[in-house]
Every structure is written in structure tokens, then in C-alpha cells.
Coordinates of C-alpha atoms in Angstrom, one line a residue:
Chain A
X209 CA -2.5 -31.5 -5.1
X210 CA -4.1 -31.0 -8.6
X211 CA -1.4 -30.0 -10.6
X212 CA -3.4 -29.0 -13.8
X213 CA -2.5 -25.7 -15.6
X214 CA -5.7 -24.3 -14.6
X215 CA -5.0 -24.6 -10.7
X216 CA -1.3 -23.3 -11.1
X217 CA -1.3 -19.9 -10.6
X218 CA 1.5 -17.1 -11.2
X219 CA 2.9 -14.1 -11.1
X220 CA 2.9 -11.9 -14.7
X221 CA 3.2 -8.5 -13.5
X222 CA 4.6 -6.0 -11.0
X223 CA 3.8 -2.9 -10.2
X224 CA 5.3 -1.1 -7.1
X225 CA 6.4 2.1 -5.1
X226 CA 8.9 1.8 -2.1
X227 CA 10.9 4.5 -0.8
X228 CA 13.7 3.6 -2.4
X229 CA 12.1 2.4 -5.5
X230 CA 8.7 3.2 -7.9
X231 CA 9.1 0.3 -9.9
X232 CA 10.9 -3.2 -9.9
X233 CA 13.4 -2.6 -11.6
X234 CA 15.0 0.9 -9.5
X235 CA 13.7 -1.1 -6.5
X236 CA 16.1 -4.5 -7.0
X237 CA 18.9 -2.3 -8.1
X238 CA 18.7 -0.1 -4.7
X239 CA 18.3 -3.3 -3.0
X240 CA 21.5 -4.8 -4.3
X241 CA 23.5 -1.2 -3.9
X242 CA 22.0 -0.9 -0.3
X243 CA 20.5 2.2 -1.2
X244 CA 17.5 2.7 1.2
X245 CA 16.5 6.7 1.4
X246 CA 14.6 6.7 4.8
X247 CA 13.5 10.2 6.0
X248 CA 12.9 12.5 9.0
X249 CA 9.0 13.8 8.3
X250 CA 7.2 16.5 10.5
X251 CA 4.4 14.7 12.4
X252 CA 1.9 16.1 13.7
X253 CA 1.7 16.4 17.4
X254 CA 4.9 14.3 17.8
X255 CA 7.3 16.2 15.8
X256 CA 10.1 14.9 14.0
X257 CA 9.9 11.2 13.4
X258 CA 11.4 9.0 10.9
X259 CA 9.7 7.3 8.1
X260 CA 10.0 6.0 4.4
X261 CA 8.0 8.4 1.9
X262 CA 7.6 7.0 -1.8
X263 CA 8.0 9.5 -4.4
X264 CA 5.5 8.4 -7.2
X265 CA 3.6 10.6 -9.2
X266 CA 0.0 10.4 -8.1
X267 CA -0.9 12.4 -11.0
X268 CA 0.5 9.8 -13.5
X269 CA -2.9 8.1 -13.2
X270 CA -5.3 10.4 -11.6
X271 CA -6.6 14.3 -11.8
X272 CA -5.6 16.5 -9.1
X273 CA -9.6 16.6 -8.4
X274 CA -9.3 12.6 -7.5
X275 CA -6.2 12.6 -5.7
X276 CA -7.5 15.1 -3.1
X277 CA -11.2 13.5 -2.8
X278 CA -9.4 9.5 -2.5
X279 CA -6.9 8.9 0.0
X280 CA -3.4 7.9 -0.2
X281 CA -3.6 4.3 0.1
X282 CA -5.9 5.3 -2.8
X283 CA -3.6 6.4 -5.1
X284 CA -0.7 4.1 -4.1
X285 CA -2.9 0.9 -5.2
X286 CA -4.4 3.4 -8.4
X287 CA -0.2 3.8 -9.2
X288 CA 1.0 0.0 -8.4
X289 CA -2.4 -1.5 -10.3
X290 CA -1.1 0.6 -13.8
X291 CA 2.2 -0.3 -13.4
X292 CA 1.2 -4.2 -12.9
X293 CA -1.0 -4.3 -15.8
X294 CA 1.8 -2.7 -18.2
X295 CA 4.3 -4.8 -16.9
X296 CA 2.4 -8.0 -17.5
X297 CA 1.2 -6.4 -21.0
X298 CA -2.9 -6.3 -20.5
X299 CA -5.1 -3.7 -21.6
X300 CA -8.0 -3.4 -19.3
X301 CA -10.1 -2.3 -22.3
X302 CA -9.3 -5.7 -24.0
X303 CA -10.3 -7.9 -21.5
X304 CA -13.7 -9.2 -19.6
X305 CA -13.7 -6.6 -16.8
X306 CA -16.4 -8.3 -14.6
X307 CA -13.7 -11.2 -14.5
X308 CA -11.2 -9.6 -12.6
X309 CA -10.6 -9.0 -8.9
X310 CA -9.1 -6.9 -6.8
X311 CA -7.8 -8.0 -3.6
X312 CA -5.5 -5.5 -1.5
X313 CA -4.1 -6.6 2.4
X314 CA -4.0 -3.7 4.7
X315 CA -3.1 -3.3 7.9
X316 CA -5.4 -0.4 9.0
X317 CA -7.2 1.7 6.8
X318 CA -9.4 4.5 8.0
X319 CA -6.5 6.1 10.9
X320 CA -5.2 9.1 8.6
X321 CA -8.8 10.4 7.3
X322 CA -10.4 10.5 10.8
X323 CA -7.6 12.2 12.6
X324 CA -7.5 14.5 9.8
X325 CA -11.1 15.4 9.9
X326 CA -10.8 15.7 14.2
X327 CA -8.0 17.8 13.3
X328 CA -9.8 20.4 11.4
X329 CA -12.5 20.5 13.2
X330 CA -10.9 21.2 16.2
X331 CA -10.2 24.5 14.5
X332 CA -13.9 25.3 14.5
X333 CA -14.7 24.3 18.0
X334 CA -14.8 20.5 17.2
X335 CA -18.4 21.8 15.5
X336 CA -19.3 18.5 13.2
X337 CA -21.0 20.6 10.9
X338 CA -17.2 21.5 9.5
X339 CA -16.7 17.6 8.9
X340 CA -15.9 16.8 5.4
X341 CA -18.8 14.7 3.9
X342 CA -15.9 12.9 2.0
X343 CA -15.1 11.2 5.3
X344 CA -16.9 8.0 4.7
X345 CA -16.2 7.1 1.4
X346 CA -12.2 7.8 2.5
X347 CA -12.5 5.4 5.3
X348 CA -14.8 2.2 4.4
X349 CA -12.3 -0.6 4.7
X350 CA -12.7 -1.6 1.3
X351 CA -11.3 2.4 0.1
X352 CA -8.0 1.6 -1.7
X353 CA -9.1 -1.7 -3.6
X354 CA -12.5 0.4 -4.9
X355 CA -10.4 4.0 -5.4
X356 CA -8.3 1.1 -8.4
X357 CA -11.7 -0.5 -9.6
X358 CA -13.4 3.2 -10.2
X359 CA -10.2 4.6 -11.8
X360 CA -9.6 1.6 -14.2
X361 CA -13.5 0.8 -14.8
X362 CA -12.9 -2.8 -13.0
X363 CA -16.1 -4.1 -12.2
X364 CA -15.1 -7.8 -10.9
X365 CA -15.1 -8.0 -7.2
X366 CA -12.8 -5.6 -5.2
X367 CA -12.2 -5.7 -1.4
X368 CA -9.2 -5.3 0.9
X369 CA -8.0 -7.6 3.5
X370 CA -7.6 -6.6 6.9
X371 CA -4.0 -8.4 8.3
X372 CA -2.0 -6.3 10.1
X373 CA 1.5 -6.5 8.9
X374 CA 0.6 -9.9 7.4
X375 CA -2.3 -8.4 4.7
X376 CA 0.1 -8.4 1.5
X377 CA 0.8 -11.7 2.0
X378 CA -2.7 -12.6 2.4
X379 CA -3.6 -10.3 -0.6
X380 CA -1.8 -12.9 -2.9
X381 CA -3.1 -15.9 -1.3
X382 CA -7.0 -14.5 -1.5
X383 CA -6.3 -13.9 -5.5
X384 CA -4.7 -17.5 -5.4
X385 CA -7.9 -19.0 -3.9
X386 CA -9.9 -17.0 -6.0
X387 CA -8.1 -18.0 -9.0
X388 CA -8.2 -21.6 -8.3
X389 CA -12.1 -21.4 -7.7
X390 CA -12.6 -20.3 -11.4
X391 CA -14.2 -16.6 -10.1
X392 CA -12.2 -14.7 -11.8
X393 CA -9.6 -14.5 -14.7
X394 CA -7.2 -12.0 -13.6
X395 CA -6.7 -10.9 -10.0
X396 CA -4.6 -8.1 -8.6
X397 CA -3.0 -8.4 -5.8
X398 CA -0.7 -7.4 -2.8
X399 CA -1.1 -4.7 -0.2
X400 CA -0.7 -0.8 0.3
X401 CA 0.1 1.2 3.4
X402 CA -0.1 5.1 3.9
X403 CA 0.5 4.7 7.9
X404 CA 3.1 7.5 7.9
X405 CA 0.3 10.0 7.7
X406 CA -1.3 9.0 11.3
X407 CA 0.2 10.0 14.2
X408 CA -1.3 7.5 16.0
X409 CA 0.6 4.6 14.4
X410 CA 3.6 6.2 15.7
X411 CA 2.8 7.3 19.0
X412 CA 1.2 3.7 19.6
X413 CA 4.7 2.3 18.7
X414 CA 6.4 4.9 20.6
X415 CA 5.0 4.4 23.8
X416 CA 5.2 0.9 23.4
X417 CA 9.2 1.1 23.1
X418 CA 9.1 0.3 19.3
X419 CA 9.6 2.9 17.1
X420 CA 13.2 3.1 15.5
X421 CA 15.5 6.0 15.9
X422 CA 18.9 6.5 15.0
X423 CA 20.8 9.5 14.3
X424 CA 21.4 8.4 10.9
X425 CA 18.1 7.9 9.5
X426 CA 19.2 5.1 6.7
X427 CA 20.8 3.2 10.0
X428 CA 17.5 3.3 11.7
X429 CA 16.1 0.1 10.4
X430 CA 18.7 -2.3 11.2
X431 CA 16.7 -5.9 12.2
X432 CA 18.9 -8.3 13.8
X433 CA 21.6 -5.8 15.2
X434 CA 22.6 -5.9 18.9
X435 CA 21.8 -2.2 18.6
X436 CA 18.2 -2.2 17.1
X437 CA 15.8 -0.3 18.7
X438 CA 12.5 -0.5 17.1
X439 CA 10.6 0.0 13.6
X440 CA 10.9 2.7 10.9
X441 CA 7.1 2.9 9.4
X442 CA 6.7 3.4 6.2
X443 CA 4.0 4.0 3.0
X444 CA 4.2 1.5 0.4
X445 CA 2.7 -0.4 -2.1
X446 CA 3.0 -3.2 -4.4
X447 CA 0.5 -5.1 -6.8
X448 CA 1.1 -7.8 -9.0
X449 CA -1.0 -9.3 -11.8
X450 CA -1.8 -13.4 -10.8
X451 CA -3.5 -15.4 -13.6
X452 CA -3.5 -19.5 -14.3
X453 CA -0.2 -20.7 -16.4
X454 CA -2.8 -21.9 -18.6
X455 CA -4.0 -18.0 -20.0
X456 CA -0.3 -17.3 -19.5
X457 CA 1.3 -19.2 -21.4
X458 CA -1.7 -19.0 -24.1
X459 CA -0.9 -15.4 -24.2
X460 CA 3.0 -15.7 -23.9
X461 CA 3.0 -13.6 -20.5
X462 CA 6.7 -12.6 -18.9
X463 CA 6.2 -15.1 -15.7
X464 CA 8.0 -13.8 -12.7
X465 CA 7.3 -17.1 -10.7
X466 CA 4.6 -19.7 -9.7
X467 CA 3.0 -19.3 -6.6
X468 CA 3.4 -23.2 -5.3
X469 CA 2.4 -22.2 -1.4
X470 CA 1.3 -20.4 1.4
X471 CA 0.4 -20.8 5.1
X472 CA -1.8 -18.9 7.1
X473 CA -2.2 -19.3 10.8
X474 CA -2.9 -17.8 14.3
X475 CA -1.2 -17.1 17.7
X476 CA -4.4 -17.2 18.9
X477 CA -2.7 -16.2 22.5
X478 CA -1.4 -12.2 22.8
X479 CA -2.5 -8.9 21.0
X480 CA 2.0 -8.3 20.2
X481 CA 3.9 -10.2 21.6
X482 CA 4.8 -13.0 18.2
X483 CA 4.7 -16.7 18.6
X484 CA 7.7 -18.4 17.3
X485 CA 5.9 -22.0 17.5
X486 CA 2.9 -20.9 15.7
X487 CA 5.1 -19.1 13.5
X488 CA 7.3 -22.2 12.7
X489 CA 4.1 -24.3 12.2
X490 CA 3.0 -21.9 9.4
X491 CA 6.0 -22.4 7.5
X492 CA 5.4 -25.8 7.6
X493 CA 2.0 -25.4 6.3
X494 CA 3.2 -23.8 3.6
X495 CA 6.2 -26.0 3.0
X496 CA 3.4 -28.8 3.2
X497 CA 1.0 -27.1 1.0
X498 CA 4.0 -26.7 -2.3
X499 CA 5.2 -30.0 -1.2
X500 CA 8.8 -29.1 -0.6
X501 CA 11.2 -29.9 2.0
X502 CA 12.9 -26.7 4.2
X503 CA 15.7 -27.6 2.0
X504 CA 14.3 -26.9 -1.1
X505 CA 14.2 -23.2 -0.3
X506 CA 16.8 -21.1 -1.4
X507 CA 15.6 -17.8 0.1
X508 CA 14.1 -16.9 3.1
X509 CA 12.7 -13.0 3.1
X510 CA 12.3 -12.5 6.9
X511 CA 9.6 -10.6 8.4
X512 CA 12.2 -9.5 11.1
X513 CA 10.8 -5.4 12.1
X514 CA 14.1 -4.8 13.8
X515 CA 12.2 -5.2 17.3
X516 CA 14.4 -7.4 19.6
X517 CA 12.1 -9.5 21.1
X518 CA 10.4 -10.0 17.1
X519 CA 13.2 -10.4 15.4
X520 CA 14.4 -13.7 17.8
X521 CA 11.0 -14.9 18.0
X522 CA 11.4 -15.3 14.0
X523 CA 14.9 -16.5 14.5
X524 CA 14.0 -19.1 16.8
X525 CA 10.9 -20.2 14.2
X526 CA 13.8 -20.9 11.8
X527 CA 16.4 -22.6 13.6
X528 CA 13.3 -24.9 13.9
X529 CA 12.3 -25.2 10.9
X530 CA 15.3 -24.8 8.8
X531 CA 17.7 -27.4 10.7
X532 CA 18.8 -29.3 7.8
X533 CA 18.7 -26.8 5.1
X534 CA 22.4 -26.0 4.7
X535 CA 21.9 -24.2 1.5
X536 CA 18.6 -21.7 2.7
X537 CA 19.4 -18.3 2.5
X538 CA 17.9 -15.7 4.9
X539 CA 17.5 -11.9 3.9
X540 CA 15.9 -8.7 4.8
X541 CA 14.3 -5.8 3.4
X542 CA 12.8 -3.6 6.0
X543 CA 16.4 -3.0 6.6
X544 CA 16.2 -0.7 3.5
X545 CA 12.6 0.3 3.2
X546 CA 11.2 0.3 7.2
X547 CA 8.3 -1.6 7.5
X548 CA 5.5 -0.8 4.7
X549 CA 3.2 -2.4 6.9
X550 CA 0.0 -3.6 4.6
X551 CA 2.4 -3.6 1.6
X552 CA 5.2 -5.4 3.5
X553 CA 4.8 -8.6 2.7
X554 CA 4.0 -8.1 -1.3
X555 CA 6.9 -5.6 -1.7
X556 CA 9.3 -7.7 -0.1
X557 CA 8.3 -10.9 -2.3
X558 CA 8.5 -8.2 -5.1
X559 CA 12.3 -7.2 -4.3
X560 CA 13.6 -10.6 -4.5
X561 CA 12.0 -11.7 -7.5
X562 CA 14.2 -11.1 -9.3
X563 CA 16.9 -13.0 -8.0
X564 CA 15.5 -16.1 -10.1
X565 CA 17.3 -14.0 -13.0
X566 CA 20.3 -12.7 -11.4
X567 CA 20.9 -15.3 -8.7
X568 CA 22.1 -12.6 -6.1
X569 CA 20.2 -12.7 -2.6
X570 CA 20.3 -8.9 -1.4
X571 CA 21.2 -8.7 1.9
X572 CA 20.0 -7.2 5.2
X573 CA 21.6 -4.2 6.4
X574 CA 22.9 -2.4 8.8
X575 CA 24.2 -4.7 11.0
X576 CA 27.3 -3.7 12.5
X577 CA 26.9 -6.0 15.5
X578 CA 25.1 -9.2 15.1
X579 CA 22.8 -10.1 17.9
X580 CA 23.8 -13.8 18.7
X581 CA 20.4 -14.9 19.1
X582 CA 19.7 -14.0 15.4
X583 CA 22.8 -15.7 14.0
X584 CA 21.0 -18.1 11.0
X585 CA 23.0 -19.6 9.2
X586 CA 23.1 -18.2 6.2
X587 CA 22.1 -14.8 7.2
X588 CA 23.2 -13.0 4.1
X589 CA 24.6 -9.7 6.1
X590 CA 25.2 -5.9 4.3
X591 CA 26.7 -7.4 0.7
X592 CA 24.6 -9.3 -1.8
X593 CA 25.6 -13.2 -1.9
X594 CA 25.9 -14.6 -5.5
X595 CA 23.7 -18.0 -5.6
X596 CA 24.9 -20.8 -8.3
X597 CA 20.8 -20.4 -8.9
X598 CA 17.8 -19.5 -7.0
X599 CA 14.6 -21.6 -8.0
X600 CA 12.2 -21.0 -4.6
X601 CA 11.8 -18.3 -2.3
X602 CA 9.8 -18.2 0.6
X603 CA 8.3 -14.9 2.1
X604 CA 7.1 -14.6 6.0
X605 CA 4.7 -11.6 6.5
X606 CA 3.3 -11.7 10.4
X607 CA 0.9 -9.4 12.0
X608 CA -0.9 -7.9 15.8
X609 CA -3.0 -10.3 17.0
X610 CA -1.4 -13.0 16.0
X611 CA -1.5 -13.5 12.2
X612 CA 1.1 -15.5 10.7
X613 CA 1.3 -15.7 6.7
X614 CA 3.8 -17.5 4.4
X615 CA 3.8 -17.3 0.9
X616 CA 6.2 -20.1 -1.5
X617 CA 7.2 -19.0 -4.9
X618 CA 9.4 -21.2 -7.2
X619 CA 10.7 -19.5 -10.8
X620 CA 9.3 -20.5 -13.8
X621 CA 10.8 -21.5 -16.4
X622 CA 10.1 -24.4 -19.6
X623 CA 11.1 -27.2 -17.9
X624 CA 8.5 -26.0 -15.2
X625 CA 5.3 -26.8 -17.9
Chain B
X158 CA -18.6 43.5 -3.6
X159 CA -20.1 41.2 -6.6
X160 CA -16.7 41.1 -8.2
X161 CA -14.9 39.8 -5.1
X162 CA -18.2 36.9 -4.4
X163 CA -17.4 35.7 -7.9
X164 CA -13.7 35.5 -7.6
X165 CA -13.8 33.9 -4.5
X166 CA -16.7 31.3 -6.1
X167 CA -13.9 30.6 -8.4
X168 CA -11.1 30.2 -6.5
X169 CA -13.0 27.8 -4.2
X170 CA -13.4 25.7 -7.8
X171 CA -9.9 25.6 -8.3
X172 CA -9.3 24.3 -5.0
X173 CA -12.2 21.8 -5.0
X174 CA -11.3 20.9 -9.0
X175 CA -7.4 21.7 -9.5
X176 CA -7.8 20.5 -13.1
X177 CA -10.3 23.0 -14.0
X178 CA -9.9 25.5 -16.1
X179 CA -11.6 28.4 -15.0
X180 CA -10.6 31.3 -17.1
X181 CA -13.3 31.2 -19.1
X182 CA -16.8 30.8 -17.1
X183 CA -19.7 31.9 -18.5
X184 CA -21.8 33.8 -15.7
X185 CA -25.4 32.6 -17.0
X186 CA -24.8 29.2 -17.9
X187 CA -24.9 26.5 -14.9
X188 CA -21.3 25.5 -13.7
X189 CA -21.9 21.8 -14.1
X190 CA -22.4 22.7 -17.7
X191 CA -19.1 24.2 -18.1
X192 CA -17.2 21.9 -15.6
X193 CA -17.1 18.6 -14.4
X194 CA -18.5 19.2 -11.4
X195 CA -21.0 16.5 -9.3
X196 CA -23.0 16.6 -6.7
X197 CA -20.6 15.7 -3.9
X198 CA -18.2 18.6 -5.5
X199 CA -20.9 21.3 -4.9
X200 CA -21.2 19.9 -0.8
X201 CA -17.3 21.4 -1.1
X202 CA -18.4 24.7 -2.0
X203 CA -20.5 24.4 0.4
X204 CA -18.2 22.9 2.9
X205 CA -15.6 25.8 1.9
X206 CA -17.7 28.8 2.0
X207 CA -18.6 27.3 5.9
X208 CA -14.8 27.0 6.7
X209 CA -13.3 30.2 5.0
X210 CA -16.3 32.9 5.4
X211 CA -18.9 31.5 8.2
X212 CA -21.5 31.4 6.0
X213 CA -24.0 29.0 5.5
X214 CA -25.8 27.3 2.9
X215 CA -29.0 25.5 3.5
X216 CA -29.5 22.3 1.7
X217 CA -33.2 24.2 0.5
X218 CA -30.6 27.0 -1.5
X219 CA -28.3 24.7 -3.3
X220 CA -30.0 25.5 -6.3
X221 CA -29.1 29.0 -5.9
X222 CA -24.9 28.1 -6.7
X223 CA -26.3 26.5 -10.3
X224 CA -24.6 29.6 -12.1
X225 CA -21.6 32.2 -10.9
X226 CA -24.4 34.6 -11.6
X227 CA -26.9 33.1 -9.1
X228 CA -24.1 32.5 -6.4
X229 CA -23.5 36.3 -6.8
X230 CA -26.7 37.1 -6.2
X231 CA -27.8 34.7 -4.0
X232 CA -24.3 35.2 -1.9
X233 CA -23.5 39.0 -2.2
X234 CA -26.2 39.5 0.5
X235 CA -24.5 36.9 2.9
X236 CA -21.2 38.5 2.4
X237 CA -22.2 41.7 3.0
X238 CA -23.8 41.0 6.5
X239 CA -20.4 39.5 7.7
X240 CA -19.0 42.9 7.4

């Protein structure tokens, strides 16, 4: 593996909004308080449902005007892309914008505009003529990574990535690649989500036995509990700033961590239903790709949806892979945010960050009864475990159809140059 | 009648353009002169005035919303055969 500054590639900036959280900082700290703020929301058709609503200011970065013509996968990325860029201390203005990209994993993009437009013209006697002329432009699949390059004046490539639950992993790894093929200088990635606002995604999970309730809705999302009963969606998003170590440390950048791996692979055998094998095999990929043993890794962020048969799948994947690793740590954070679907797997890299600082591993709540068939070892469970230090993490992010991603990350610090 | 077409003209703006400030239009000169309005946000007046008052706007008259004047004058008619 060329290990040359110019083919390392890491992270220099954050930018984020979870339910719980609209940067990294209030994010970690609700993460190590178990603070998780998960809703009931009027849906239409369905009713009440329960979901995970960020509360960022949209207008922090755009005009009323552009926040009702984009979408809200729109504005997420618009919010996350600003933050990321202060955080890692770039001025778009200062730099070459046809040299950065934009790469942003989704996991369906399109849902909330077109019910919305059947909606209201069901109101009109489903006449088309009432259909919003805004409809195309709000639905391309490429929508939230273009809504960031036409608000910041980014004209580098910009597309999304379509991976079901696994497109914020594969965000990051596409501004890897990109990276490492010298197209760009700068890429921003990760992954947004604005699922809450389409029925569909809910009845779809309903009716297939999956979608979470609980009569406490912070109690809802609770993977790897005897008493879990399905997925809490939520909206999410989270972008960080990649660039080579070489322009970071040229330009003293704040380096989160390197990116050292990543696996991506496929089922290739059912539409839902997950494939611990496959799933095992891309975390060997990745392990592979950084060159590290199972035992080098010091946290595990699970991809675990609080679904029964998902969450074992995962846990049997492990088991596998992480036989003689008596020092890996597994954790979980949909248990405090739902599952932020296209944003999942960048956000949930993003909240364990920073344990390479404060060496805690935040934990996975809500479990009050521990299914036996998900008993890691390690399975850090409702209290934050303190770490003598934290050097690697390694983040699963697995989607419908079978798409598996893994993503390795391993702190930074000078002994790492 | 002409009062209420040009109020709701306006209030259709500030629906379509929140950020607009629209206490101070001149009725002669052109709206895109005085606002940042585009193409696409004058389909939205178009769109609006379909939705709220059944009335249509062919894609030959568009040149008749340039000003609050002409959208009176063009409009007032329109309005008053809904009534």
C-alpha cells in the first residue's frame, strides 16, 4: 500500500445535525450523557409515528426563498457543508473551487417531493396542471450534493451516492478514491437523510414488522434488547472535510483521524434480509485494506437498527471476525439518534471521533434485557467505558439489497507522520 | 377590485420570496427590477394564482405580470369573471 503523504487521506472537519445534536461537539456530549431526544411527529396518512427531527437553523445558510424551492436533504447537506468547512478552517473563496468535490451517500432521495406533489394535487382532482414545476429539480438524485455546490459556488464535481443505509459510509470512501486519484484537492463528504418526511418509508417498515414503537419514545430505539421491536427513522446529516495529510499538515489543519480503510461488498442474495457472512467478509476487506489485525481495533460502531433478526446477523459477523480481539469495543448510536438512514453511517463515525481525545466509548442504550444472541464481548452497555486510549475505530454502515460498507479510522497524531 | 388584484399579487410574492421586502413596489416599474425574482419564480405566480383563484395564465401572457400595474390590468378582468 503506498504510504506516501499524498495517498494518506484524513479527516479535517465536521460538520453535523442529529437530533440530539447540530454540531460535534453538543452531539458527543449527548452521546456520553445518553441524551437522545426522539419524537412522536404527525404523519401523514399514518398518524402518529416516532421519529428523530434535527433542529438546525436552515436559515443560518440560506434565504427563506431557497429553503422552500430545495428540499430538505437540501438544506441539511447546505447546514453540515458550512459547518465542516469552519471547523476545518477553509474559506471557500480562498481556495480553487473547481478542485473540490462533493460526494453525499443517500439512501433514497426523491420519496418526500413526489408524495408531496400527489398530495396536493389530489386536492385539485389529481389535475397535473397543479404540479409544481419545482418537482424535478427537487428530485434528480444528485439534489442535495448540487443544492451545497449552488449555495457555496463549488464548481468541482458534485453527485450523491445511492446506498441505502450504507451511502455515508460510501460518501467517505468515494472522496477517499477521489482523493487518492489526484481529481480533486478537497472533498466533502458523508451522507444526509430527510426520510421522516415520506410516509412511505414508514408504512414500508411498518407493514414489514419494523418500525420501532415504545411508549417511551427515547426507549424506542434500543438495538440488541430482548425487547426491541424495530427501527426509529430519522433525518440527519453529517459532512466532513477529507484532504491528503500532505495539504494538511502544510496548512496546520485540526486532523480528526486518518482514514486507513474501508470495505465494500455485496449480499448479492435477498432484497432485506442481511448476510452475516458477507458482512464478516467486508470487515475483513477492510481490516485487509489498513493492514490491521481485528485486534488492533479498539471500537466497533455497530450498524445494529434494533431489528432482531439484523441486529444478530451483525452479531454473528463479529463473533467471527473479532474472535481474538479481547480488547475491541462494540457501541451503538442509533440507540440515541434512530437510524439517519443516508447520514447513518457518517454521523455515527462522527460521534465517536472524538473518543481519540477523551478515550471514553459511549455506549448503546436502552438495554434493559440483553438478547443472548447479541452478547459481544465488550458490548459497552447504557454507561460510557473509559479506554487507557483509543487509536482505531472501525464503523459498519449496511444497506437493502445487500450493501455492506466498512470504514477504518485510526487517530492522528505526530508520531503518525 | 384593482386594489384587492394588487394585494393579492403581493402577497403571493411574499409567499413565493419570504425575504422580499415588498412595502415599497413601484406599480410601473417591472418586478424583476425591484426584486430578485427569476424566471422559475414567476411559474409560482403562476402556479399560485392556478391553485388559490382558478385562474389561468397562458404561457403567451406572461409578459403581462412584468409590472403590479400590468398584472392589475391584465388580471382585474380575470378576477372579476370568477365572481
Amino acid at each position: 500500500m503506498d504510504r506516501s503523504l499524498l495517498q494518506r487521506i484524513v479527516i479535517t472537519g465536521v460538520g453535523l445535525t442529529a437530533p440530539n445534536g447540530n454540531s460535534l461537539t453538543e452531539f458527543r456530549k449527548h452521546l456520553l450523557e445518553g441524551y437522545s431526544r426522539i419524537q412522536r411527529i404527525d404523519m401523514r396518512y399514518m398518524g402518529l409515528v416516532l421519529a428523530g427531527v434535527c433542529a438546525f437553523n436552515a436559515n443560518e445558510y440560506q434565504t427563506s426563498k431557497e429553503v422552500r424551492i430545495g428540499t430538505r436533504a437540501g438544506s441539511i447537506g447546505i447546514y453540515c457543508a458550512h459547518k465542516a468547512l469552519e471547523d476545518s478552517k477553509l474559506a471557500v473563496e480562498q481556495l480553487d473551487r473547481n478542485r473540490i468535490g462533493t460526494y453525499i451517500g443517500i439512501t433514497e432521495h426523491g420519496n418526500v417531493e413526489t408524495e408531496n406533489e400527489v398530495y396536493e394535487i389530489s386536492k385539485f382532482g389529481y389535475d397535473t396542471k397543479f404540479w409544481n414545476h419545482h418537482h424535478n429539480p427537487r428530485t434528480v438524485a444528485n439534489n442535495p450534493a448540487g443544492e451545497i455546490s449552488i449555495n457555496l459556488g463549488i464548481t468541482g464535481p458534485h453527485y450523491t451516492i445511492g446506498g441505502a443505509c450504507a451511502g455515508g459510509n460510501l460518501g467517505i470512501i468515494q472522496g477517499v478514491q477521489m482523493l487518492r486519484l489526484n481529481e480533486v484537492d478537497i472533498a466533502l463528504v458523508g451522507g444526509v437523510s430527510e426520510s421522516i418526511h415520506t410516509f412511505g418509508i414508514f408504512a414500508g417498515f411498518k407493514n414489514q414488522g419494523a418500525l420501532a414503537e415504545h411508549a417511551d419514545p427515547n426507549k424506542a430505539s434500543r438495538p440488541f434488547d430482548e425487547a426491541r421491536n424495530g427501527i426509529v427513522i430519522s433525518e440527519g446529516g453529517c459532512i466532513f472535510v477529507l484532504e491528503r495529510l500532505e495539504s494538511a499538515l502544510k496548512r496546520q489543519a485540526p486532523i480528526y483521524g486518518e482514514i486507513v480503510g474501508y470495505g465494500v461488498n455485496s449480499d448479492a442474495d435477498n432484497t432485506v434480509l442481511p448476510n452475516s457472512q458477507r458482512q464478516a467478509e467486508c470487515i475483513q476487506l477492510a481490516l485487509a485494506k489498513a493492514n490491521l489485525k481485528p485486534s488492533d481495533i479498539d471500537i466497533v460502531n455497530t450498524h445494529a437498527t434494533s431489528t432482531v433478526l439484523g441486529d444478530r446477523k451483525e452479531c454473528e459477523a463479529l463473533r467471527q471476525v473479532f474472535t481474538e480481539a479481547p480488547n475491541t469495543h462494540f457501541n451503538n448510536t442509533k440507540s440515541f439518534i434512530g437510524h439517519t438512514m443516508g447520514a447513518a453511517g457518517a454521523l455515527e463515525l462522527a460521534g465517536n471521533l472524538p473518543s481519540f481525545e477523551d478515550k471514553q466509548v459511549h455506549p448503546t442504550i436502552n438495554v434493559e434485557h440483553l438478547d443472548p444472541s447479541c452478547n459481544l464481548n465488550n458490548l459497552v452497555i447504557n454507561q460510557p467505558k473509559s479506554l487507557p486510549a483509543v487509536n482505531t475505530i472501525l464503523n459498519n454502515s449496511f444497506g437493502m439489497m445487500g450493501i455492506n460498507s466498512v470504514v477504518i479510522v485510526r487517530r492522528c497524531d505526530s508520531n503518525s507522520f | 377590485m384593482e386594489k384587492d388584484v394588487r394585494q393579492i399579487i403581493i402577497d403571493i410574492i411574499t409567499t413565493i420570496a419570504p425575504d422580499a421586502d415588498t412595502s415599497n413596489l413601484k406599480d410601473e416599474v417591472p418586478l424583476r427590477e425591484q426584486l430578485e425574482l427569476d424566471s422559475m419564480d414567476f411559474l409560482d405566480i403562476v402556479l399560485e394564482l392556478r391553485k388559490q383563484y382558478g385562474i389561468d395564465v397562458p404561457e403567451s401572457d406572461y409578459k403581462q405580470l412584468e409590472t403590479l400595474a400590468s398584472c392589475v390590468a391584465y388580471l382585474t378582468p380575470k378576477f372579476a369573471a370568477k365572481h
